[in-house]
PDB file of C-alpha atoms and ligand atoms in Angstrom:
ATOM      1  CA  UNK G 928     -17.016 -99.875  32.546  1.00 57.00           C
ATOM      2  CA  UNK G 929     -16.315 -96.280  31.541  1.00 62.00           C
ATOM      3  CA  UNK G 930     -16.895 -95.504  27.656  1.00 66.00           C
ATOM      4  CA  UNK G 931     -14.382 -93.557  25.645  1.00 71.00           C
ATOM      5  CA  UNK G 932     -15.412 -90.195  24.504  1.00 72.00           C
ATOM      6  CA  UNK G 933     -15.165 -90.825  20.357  1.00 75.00           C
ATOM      7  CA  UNK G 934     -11.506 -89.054  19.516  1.00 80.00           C
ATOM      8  CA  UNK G 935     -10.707 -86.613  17.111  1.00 81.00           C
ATOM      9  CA  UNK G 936      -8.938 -88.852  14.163  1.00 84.00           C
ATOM     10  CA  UNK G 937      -6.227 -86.040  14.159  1.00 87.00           C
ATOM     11  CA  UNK G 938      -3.966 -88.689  11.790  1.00 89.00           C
ATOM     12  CA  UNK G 939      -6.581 -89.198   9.326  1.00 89.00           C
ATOM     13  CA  UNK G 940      -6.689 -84.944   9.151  1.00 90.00           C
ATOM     14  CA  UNK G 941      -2.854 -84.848   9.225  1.00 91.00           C
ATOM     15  CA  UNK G 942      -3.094 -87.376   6.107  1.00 91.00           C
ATOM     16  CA  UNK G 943      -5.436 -85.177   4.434  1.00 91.00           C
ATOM     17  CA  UNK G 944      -3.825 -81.986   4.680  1.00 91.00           C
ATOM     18  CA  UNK G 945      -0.849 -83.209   3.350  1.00 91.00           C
ATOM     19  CA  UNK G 946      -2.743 -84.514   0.496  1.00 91.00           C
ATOM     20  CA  UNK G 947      -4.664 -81.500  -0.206  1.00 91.00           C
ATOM     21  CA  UNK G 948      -1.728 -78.751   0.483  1.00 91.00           C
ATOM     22  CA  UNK G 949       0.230 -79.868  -2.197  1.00 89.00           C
ATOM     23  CA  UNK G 950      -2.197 -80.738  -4.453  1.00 90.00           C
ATOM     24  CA  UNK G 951      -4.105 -76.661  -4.168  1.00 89.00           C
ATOM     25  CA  UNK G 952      -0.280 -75.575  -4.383  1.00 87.00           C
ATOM     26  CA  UNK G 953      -0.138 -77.474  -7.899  1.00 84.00           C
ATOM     27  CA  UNK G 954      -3.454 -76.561  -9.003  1.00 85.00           C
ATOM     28  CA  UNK G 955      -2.884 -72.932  -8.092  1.00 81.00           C
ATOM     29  CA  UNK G 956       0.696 -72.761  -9.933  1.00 78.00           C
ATOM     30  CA  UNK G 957      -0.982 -74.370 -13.102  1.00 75.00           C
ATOM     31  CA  UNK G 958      -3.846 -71.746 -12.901  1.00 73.00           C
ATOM     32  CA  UNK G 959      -1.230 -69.264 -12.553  1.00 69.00           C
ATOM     33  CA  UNK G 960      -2.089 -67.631  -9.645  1.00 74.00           C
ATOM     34  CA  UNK G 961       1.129 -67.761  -8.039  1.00 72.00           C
ATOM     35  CA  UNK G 962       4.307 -68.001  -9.712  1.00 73.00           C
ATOM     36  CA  UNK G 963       8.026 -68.925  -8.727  1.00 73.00           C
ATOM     37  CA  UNK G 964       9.798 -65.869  -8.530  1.00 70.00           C
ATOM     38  CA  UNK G 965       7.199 -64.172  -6.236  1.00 71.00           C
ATOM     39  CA  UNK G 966       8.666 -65.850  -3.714  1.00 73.00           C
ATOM     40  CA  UNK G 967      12.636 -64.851  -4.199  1.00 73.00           C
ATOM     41  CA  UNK G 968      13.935 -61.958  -2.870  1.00 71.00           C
ATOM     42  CA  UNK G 969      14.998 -60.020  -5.744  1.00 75.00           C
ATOM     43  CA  UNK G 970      14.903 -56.207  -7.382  1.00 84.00           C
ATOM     44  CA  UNK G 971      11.055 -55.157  -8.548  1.00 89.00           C
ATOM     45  CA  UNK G 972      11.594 -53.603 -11.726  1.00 93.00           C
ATOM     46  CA  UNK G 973       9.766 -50.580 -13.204  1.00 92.00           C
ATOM     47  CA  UNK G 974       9.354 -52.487 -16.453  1.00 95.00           C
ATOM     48  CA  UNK G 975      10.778 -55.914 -17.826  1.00 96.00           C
ATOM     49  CA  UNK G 976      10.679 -56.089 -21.650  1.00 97.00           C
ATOM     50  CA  UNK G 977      10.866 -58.990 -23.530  1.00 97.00           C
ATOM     51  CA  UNK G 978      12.075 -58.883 -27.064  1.00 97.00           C
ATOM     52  CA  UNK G 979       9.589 -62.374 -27.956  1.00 94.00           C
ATOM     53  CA  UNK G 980      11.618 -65.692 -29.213  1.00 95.00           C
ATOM     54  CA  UNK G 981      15.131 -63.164 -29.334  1.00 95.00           C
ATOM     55  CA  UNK G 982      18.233 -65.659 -29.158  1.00 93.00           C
ATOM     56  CA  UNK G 983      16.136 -68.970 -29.805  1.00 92.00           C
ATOM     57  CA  UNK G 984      17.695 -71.227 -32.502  1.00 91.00           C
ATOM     58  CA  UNK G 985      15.284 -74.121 -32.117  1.00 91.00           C
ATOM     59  CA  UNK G 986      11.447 -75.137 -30.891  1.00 90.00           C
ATOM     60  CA  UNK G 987       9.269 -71.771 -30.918  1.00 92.00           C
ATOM     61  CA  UNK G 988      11.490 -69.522 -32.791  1.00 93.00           C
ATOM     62  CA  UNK G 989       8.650 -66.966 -34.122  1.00 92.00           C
ATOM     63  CA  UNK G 990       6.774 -65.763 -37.276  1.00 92.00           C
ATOM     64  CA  UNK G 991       9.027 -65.003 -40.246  1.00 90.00           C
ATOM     65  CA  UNK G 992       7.711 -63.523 -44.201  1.00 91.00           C
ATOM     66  CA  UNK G 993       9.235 -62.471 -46.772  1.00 91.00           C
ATOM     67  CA  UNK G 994       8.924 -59.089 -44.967  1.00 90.00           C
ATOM     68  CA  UNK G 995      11.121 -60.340 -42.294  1.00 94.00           C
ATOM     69  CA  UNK G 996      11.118 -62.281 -38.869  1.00 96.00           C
ATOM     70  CA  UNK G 997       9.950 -61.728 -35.246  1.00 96.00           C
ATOM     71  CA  UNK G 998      13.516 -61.801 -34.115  1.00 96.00           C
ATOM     72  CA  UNK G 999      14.532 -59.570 -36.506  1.00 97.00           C
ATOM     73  CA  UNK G1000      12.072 -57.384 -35.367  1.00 98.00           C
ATOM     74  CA  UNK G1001      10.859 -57.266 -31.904  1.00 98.00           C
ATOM     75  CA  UNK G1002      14.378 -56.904 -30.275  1.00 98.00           C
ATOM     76  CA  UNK G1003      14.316 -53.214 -32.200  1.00 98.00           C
ATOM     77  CA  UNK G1004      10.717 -52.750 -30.668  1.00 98.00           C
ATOM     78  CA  UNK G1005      12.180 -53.942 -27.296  1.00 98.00           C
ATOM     79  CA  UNK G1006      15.331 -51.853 -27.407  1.00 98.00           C
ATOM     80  CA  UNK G1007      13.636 -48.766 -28.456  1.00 97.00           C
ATOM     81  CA  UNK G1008      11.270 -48.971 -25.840  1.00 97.00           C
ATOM     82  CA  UNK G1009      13.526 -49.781 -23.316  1.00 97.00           C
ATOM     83  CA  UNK G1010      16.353 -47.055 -23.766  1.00 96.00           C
ATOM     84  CA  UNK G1011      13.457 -44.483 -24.005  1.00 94.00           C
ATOM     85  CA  UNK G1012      12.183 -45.802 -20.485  1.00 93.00           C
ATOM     86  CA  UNK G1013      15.680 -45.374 -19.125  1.00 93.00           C
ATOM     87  CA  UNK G1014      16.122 -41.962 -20.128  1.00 91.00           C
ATOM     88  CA  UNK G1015      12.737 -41.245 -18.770  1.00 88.00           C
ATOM     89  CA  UNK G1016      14.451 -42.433 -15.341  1.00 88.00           C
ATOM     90  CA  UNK G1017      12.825 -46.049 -15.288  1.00 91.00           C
ATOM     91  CA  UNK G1018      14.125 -49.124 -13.993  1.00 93.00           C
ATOM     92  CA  UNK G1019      13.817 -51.488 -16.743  1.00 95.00           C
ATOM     93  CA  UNK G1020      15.347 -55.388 -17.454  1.00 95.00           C
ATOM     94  CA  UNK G1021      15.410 -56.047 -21.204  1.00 96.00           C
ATOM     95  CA  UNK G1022      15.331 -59.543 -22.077  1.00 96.00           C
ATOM     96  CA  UNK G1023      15.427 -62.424 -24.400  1.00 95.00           C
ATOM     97  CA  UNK G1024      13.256 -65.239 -24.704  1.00 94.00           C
ATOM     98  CA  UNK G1025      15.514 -66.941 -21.956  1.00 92.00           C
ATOM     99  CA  UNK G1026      14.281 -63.965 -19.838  1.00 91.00           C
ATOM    100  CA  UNK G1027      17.781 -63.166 -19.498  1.00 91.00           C
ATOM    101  CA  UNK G1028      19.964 -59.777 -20.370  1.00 91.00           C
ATOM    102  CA  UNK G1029      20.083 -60.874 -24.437  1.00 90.00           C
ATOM    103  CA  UNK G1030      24.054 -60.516 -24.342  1.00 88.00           C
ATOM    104  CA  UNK G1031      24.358 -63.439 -21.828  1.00 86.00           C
ATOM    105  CA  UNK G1032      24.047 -67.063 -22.059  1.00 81.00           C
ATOM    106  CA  UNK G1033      22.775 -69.039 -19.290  1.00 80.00           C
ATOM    107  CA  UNK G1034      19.082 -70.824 -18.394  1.00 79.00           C
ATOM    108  CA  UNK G1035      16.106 -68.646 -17.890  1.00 80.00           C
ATOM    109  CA  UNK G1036      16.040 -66.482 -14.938  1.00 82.00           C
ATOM    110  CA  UNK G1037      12.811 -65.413 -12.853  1.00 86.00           C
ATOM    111  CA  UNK G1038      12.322 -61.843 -12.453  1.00 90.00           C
ATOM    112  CA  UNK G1039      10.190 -59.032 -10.416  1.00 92.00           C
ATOM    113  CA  UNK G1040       8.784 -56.228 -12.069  1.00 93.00           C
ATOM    114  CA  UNK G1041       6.054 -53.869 -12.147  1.00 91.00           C
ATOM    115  CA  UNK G1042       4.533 -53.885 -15.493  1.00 94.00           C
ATOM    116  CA  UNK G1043       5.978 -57.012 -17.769  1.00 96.00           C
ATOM    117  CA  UNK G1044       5.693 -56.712 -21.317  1.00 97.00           C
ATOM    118  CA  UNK G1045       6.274 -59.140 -23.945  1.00 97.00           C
ATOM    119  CA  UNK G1046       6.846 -57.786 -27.579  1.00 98.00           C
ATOM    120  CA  UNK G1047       5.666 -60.885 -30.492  1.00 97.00           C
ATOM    121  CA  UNK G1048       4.216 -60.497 -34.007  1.00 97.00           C
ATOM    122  CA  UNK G1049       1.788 -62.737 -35.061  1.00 96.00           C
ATOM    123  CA  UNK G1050       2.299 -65.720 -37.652  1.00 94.00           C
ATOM    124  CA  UNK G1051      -0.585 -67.180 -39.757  1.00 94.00           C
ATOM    125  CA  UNK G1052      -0.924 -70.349 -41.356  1.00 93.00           C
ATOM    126  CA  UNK G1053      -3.515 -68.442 -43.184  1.00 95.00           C
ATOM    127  CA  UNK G1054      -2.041 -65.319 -43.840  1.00 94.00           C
ATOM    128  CA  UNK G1055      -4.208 -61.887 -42.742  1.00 96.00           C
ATOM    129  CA  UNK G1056      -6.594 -64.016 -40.798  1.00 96.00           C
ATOM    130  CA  UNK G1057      -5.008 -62.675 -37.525  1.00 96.00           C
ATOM    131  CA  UNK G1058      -4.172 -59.235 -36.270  1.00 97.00           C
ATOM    132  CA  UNK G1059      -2.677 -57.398 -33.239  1.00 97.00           C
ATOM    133  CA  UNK G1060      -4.026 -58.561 -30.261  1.00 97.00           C
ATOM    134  CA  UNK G1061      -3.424 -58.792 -26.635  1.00 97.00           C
ATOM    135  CA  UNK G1062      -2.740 -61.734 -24.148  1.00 96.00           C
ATOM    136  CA  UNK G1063      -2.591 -61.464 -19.991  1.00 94.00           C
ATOM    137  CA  UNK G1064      -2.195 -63.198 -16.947  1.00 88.00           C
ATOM    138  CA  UNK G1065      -4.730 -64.386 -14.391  1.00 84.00           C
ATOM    139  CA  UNK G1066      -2.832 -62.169 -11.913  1.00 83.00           C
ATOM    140  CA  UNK G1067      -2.285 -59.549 -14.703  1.00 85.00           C
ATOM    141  CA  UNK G1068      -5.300 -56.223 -14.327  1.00 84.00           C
ATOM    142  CA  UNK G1069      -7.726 -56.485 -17.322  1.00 87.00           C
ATOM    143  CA  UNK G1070      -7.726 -53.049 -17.204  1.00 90.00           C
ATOM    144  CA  UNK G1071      -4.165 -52.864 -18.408  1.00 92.00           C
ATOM    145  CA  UNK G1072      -4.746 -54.582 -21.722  1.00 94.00           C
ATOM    146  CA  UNK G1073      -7.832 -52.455 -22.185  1.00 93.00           C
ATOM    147  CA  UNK G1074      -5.668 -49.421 -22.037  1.00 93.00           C
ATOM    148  CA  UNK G1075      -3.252 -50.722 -24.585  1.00 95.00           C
ATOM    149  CA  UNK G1076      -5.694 -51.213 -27.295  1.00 96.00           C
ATOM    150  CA  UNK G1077      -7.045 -48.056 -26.800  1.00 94.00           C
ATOM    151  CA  UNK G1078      -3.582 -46.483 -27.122  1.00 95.00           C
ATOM    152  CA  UNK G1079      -2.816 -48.612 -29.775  1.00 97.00           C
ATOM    153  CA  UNK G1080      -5.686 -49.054 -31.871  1.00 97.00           C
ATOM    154  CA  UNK G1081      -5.313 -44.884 -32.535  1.00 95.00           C
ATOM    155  CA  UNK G1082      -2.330 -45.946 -34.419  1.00 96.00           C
ATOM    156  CA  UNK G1083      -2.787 -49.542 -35.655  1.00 98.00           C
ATOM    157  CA  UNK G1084      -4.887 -49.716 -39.023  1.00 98.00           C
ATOM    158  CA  UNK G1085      -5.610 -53.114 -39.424  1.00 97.00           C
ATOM    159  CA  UNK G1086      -7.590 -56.196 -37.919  1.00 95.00           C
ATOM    160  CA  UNK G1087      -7.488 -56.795 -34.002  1.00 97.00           C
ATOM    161  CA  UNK G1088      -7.885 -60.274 -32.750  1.00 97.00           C
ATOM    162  CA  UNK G1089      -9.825 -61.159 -29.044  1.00 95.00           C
ATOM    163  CA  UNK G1090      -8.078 -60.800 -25.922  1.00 95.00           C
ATOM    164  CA  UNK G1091      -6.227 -64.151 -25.210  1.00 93.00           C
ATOM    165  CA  UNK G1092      -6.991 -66.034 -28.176  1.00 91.00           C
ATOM    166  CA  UNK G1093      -4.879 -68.525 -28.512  1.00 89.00           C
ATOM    167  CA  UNK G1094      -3.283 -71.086 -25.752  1.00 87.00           C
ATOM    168  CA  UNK G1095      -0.010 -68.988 -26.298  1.00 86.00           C
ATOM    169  CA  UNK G1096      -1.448 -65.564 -25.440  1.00 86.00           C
ATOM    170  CA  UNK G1097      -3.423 -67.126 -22.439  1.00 87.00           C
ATOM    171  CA  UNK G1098      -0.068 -69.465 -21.078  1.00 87.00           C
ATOM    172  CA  UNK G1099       2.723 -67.582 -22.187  1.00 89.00           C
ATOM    173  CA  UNK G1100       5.543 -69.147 -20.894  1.00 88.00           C
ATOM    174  CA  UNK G1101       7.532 -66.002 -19.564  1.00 90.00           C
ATOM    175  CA  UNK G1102       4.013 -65.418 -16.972  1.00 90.00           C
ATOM    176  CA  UNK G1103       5.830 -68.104 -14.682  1.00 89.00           C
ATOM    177  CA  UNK G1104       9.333 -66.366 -14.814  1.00 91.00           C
ATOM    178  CA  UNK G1105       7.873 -63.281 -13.862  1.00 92.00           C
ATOM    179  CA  UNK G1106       6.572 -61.712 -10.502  1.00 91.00           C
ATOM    180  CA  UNK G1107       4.623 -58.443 -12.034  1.00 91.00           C
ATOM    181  CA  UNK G1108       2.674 -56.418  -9.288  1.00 89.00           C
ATOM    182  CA  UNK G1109       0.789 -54.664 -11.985  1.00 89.00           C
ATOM    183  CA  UNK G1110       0.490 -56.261 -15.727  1.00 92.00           C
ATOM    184  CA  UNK G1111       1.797 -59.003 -17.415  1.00 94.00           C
ATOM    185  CA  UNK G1112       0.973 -58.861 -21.083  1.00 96.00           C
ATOM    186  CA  UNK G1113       2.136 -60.466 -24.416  1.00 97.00           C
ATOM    187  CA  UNK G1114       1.162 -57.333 -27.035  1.00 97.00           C
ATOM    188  CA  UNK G1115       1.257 -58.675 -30.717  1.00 97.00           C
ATOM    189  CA  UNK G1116       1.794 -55.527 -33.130  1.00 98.00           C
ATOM    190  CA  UNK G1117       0.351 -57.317 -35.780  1.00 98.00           C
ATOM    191  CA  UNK G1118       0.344 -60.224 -38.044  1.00 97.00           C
ATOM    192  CA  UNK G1119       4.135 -60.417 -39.808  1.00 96.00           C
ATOM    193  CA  UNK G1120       3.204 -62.977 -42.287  1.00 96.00           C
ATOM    194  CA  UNK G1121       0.586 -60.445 -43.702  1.00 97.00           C
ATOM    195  CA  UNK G1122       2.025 -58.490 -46.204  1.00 96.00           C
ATOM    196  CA  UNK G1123      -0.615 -55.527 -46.116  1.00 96.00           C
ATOM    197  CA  UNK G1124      -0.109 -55.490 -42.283  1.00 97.00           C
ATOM    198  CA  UNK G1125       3.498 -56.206 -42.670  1.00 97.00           C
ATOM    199  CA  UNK G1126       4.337 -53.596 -45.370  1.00 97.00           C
ATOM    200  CA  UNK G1127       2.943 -51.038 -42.023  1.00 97.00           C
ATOM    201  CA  UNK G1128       4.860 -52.387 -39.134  1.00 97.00           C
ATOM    202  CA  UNK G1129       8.264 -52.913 -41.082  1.00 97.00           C
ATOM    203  CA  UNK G1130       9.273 -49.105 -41.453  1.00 97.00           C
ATOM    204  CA  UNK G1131       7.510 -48.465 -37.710  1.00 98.00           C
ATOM    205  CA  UNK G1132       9.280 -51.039 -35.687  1.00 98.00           C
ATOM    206  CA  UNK G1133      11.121 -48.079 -33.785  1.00 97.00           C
ATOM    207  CA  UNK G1134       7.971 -46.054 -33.487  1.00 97.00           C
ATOM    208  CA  UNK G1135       5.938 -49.262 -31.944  1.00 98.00           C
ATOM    209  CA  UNK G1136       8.701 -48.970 -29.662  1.00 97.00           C
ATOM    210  CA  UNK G1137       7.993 -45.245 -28.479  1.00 96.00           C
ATOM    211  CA  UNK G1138       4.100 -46.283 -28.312  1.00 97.00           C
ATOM    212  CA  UNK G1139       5.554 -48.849 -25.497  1.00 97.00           C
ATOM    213  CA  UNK G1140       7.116 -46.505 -23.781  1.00 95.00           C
ATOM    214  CA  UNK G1141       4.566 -44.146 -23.690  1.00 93.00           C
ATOM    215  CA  UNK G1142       2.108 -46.454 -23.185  1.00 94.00           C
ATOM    216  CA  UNK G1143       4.234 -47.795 -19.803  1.00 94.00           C
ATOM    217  CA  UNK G1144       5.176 -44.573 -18.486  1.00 90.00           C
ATOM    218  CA  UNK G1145       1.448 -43.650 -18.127  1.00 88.00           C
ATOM    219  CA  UNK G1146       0.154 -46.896 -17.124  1.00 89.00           C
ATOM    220  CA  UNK G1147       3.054 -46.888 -14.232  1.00 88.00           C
ATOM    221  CA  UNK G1148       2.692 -43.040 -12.995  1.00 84.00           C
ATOM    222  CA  UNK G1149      -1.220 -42.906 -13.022  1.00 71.00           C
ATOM    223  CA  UNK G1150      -3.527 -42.563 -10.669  1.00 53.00           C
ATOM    224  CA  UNK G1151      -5.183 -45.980 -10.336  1.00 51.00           C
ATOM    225  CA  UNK G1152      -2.672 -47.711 -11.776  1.00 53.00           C
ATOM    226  CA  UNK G1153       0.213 -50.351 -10.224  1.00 50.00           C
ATOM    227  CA  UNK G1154      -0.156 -50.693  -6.745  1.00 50.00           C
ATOM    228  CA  UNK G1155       2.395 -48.575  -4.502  1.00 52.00           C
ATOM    229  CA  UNK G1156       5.155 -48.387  -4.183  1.00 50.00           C
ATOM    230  CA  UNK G1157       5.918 -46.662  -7.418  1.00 53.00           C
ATOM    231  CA  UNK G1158       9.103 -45.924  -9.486  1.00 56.00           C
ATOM    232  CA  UNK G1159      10.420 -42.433  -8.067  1.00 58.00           C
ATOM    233  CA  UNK G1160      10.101 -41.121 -11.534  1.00 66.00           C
ATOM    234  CA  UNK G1161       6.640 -40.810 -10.914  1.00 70.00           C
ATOM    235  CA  UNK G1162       6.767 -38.101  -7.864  1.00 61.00           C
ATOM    236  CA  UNK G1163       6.113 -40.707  -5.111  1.00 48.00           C
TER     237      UNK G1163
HETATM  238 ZN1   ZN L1359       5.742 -64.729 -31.195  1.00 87.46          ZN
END
């Protein structure tokens, strides 16, 4: 009698892989390490700005005081920044909460973009116990963020909060719509239902929006900065 040679259980693998594939592929989306529209062919941006909770009329639709509301305010931020950018010879995609051109109806639309940047103001159930603060991506370059407060904090007078310190700043919603190859970062200016910080950002909300174009057009043209290729403005 000749014994069998113990086989490779190459169905029990098969079974296995098919288990474990889709279950890493789940895992990995949740962790946000890879996200949707990284994998549709589409136009990279320069810069994708997102006027926060702009055109929303229920669930999260932002901070409001007696000073005034985060979709009062951010889409002047946004626009600001975003027509400066342009000028500067930029490719930028200005967007509303839907992550779509703020003009336009329709669901929310993935995008690809260098540097994504997502314009909120704070709201407190306690007021002035937040601040400005900063929230990015897993994929996102910590380095980024740390830039902004430096650029921003020369300006900003008033209380910063940690990096990603609430389940908002480290989940944002608009991380899985976007495909950034740099940064993807929700900036709050500040805390709106503050009136001390308020009674500041209210007569700056077109100057916060220069400070986010300057801040992008150095963090995309710098050495060290978003991996090639870069926007032509920058002399590449
Ligand atoms: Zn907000």
């Amino acid at each position: 009698m000749r014994s069998t040679p113990p086989r490779f259980p190459i169905g029990l693998a098969l079974g296995l892989l098919c288990v474990l594939l889709p279950l890493a592929a789940i895992w990995s989306y949740q962790q946000g390490y890879w996200s949707i529209p990284s994998l549709l062919p589409a136009q990279r941006f320069d810069v994708l700005i997102q006027a926060g909770h702009e055109n929303r009329a229920t669930g999260k639709t932002g901070a409001e005081s007696r000073q005034g509301s985060e979709q009062q305010w951010t889409p002047i931020v946004a626009d600001t920044a975003a027509r400066i950018l342009k000028n500067a010879g930029f490719t930028v995609k200005r967007v509303d909460a839907f992550m779509r051109d703020p003009a336009k109806s329709g669901g929310l639309r993935p995008a690809k973009t260098r540097l994504a940047l997502f314009i909120h103001f704070d709201g407190a159930e306690r007021a002035c116990s937040s601040g400005a603060s900063v929230g990015y991506s897993r994929r996102s370059d910590p380095l980024a963020a740390e830039q902004w407060k430096r650029f921003y904090d020369s300006y900003w007078p008033h209380e910063w909060m940690q990096d990603n310190f609430t389940e908002n700043l480290r989940r944002y919603y608009g991380y899985r719509w976007v495909d950034a190859s740099d940064a993807e970062m929700v900036l709050e200016l500040g805390e709106l239902t503050c009136p001390r910080q308020a009674r500041w950002l209210k007569p700056r909300l077109e100057k916060l929006g220069e400070l986010v174009a300057q801040y992008a057009s150095t963090r995309l043209c710098q050495p060290g900065g978003p991996a090639p290729p870069l926007s032509p403005r920058c002399g590449n």
